[in-house]
Each structure stands twice: as C-alpha cells, then as structure tokens.
Short mmCIF file of C-alpha atoms in Angstrom, two decimals:
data_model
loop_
_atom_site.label_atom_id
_atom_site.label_comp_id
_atom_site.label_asym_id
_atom_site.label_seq_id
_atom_site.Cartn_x
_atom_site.Cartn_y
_atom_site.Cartn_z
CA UNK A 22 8.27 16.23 2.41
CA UNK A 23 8.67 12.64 3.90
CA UNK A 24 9.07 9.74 1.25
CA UNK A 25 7.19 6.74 1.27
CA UNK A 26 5.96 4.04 -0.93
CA UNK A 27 2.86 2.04 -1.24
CA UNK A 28 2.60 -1.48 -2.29
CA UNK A 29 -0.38 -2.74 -4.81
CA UNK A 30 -0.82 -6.50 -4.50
CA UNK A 31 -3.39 -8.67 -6.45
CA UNK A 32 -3.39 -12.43 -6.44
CA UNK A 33 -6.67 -14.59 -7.57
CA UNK A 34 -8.71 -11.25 -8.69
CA UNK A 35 -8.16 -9.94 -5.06
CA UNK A 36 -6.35 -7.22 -3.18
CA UNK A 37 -3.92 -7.14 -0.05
CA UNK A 38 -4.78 -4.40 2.64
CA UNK A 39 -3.48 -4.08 6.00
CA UNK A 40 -5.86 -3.19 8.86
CA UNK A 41 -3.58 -0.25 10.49
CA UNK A 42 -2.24 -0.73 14.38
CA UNK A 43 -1.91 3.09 14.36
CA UNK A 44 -3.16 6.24 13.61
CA UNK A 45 -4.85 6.51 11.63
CA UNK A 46 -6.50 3.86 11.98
CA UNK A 47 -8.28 1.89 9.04
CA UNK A 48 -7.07 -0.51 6.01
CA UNK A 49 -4.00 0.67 3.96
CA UNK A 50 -1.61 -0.47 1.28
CA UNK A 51 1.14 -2.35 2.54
CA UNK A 52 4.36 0.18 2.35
CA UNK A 53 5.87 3.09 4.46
CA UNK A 54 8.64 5.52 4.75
CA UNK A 55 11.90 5.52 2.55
CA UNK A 56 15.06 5.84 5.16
CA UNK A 57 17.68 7.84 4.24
CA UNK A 58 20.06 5.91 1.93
CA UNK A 59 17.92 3.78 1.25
CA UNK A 60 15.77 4.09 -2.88
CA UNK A 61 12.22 3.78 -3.07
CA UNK A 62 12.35 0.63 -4.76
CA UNK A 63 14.74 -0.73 -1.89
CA UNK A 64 11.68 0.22 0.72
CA UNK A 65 9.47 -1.24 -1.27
CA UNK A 66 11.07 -4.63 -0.80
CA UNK A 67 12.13 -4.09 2.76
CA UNK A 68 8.28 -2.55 4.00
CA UNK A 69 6.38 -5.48 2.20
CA UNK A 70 8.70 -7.99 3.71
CA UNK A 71 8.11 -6.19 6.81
CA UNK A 72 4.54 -5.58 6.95
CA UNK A 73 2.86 -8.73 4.82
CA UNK A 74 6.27 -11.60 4.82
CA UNK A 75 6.05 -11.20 1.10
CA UNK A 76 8.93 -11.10 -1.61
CA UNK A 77 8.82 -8.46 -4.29
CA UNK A 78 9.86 -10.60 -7.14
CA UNK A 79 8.97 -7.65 -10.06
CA UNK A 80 7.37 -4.39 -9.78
CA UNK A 81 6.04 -1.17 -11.84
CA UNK A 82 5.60 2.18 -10.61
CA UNK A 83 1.96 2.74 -10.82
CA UNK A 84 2.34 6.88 -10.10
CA UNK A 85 2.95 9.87 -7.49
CA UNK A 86 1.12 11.16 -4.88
CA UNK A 87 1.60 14.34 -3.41
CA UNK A 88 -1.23 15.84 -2.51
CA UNK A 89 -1.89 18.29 0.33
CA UNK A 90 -3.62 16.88 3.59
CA UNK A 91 -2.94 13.30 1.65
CA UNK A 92 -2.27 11.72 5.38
CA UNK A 93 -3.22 13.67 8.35
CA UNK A 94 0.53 12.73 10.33
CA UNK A 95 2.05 15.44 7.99
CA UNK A 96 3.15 16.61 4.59
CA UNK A 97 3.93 12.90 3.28
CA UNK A 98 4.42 12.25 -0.38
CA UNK A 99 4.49 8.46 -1.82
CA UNK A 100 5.10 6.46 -5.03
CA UNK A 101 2.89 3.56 -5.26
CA UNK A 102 3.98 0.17 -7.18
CA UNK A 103 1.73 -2.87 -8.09
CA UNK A 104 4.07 -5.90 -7.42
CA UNK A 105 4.54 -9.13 -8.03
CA UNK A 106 5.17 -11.11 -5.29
CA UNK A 107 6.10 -14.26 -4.00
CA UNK A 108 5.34 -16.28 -0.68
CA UNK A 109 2.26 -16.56 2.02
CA UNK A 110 1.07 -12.90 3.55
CA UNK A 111 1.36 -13.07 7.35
CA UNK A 112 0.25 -10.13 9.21
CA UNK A 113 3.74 -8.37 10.80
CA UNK A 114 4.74 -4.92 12.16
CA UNK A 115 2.35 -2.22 11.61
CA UNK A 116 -0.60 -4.30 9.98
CA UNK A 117 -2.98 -5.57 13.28
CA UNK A 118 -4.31 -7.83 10.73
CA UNK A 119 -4.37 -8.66 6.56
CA UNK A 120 -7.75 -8.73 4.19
CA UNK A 121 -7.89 -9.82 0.55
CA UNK A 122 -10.66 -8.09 -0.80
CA UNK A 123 -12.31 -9.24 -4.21
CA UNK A 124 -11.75 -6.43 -6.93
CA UNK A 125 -15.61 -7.07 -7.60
CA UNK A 126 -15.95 -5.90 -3.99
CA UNK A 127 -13.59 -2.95 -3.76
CA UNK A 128 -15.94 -0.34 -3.91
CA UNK A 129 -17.61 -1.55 -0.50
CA UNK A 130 -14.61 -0.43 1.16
CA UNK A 131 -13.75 2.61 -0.33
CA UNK A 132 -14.67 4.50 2.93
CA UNK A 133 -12.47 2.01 5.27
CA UNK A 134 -8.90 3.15 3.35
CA UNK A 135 -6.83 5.38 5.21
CA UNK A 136 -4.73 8.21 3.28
CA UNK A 137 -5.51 8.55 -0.83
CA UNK A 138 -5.04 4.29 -1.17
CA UNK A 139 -8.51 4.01 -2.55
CA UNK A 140 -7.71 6.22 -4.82
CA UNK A 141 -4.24 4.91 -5.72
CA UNK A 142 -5.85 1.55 -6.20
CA UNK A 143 -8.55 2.87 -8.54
CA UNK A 144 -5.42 4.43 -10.69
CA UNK A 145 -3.86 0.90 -10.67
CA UNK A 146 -6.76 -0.80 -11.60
CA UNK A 147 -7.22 1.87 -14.61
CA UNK A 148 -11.00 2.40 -13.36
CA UNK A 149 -12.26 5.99 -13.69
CA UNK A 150 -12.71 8.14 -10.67
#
C-alpha cells in the first residue's frame, strides 16, 4: 500500500483545491506520496510547499483513508491533516491551477474532487455524510 497525505486548508471561510495536471484529472487536496525515509508529517510540509508555496506552520491529523478503489492509479492509502499555514498559494508542480472555494459552496463541487477528498473534507468539516 503506497503512503500519502492530503492537506486540508481553510483561510476566510474558504477551501484550497488544486485542479490536477494528471490523471486523474479533476480538483484535489493539496498532498501526495510519503518517500521512503521520509514521516507523513515531513511530506506534508514538503508536498504543500511543493504543490501550493505554502508553509505548514501547525497541523492535526484529521483521519485515515484506506479504502479499496480509493484512487484508480492503485492501492493508495492516505492520512489527511487540516493545516495551518502561512504565506500566498501559487499554483506549482502537479496543481495546473489553485481554487478557493467558499465552504457555503462546497457541495457544488462535490462531483469535480478526484479520489475520496470530498469526502475527507466533509469529515474535516464535521458535516454528516
């Protein structure tokens, strides 16, 4: 099972996606795989920096996610964190571009997430499924 972590970012009532450059293609959490050596909480930092130019100044590990068929690449499993973070989100690596999308709004996107991320985000949020 390959590692990876997911990154939950609110600022202002809204929430950082990526819009993927790969497949599959669609909006995701900002995160990725865990390299050997490396903890998950060292990825974290290193993908968000990567991905959005963001600083993980505190996190919390939101939950687990293991599910079969989860992410259609192969048998992934990933811990997702909602962060706190510090400097301006640029669009880097992997993400082709960034959205904020309002919290109010979330639910109009629900079928644009790639993977389980809706769902992870719902779990972060505390809203029921």
């Amino acid at each position: 099972m390959i590692q990876t972590v997911d990154a939950i970012i609110i600022r202002n009532n809204k929430l950082l996606v990526i819009e993927r450059k790969n497949f599959p293609f669609g909006l995701a959490l900002p995160g990725g795989k865990v390299k050997p050596g490396e903890t998950k909480e060292q990825a974290l930092v290193r993908e968000v920096k990567e991905e959005v130019g963001l600083d993980v100044d505190n996190h919390q590990e939101i939950g687990y996610y293991d599910t079969p068929g989860r992410d259609p690449r192969g048998d992934y499993a990933s811990t997702a964190y909602l962060c706190e973070v510090s400097g301006e989100a640029t669009a880097q690596s992997d993400a082709k571009s960034l959205l904020w999308i309002d919290l109010n709004d979330l639910e109009q996107y629900k079928d644009r997430f790639c993977f389980d991320h809706y769902t992870i985000v719902r779990d972060a949020l505390g809203l029921k499924k």
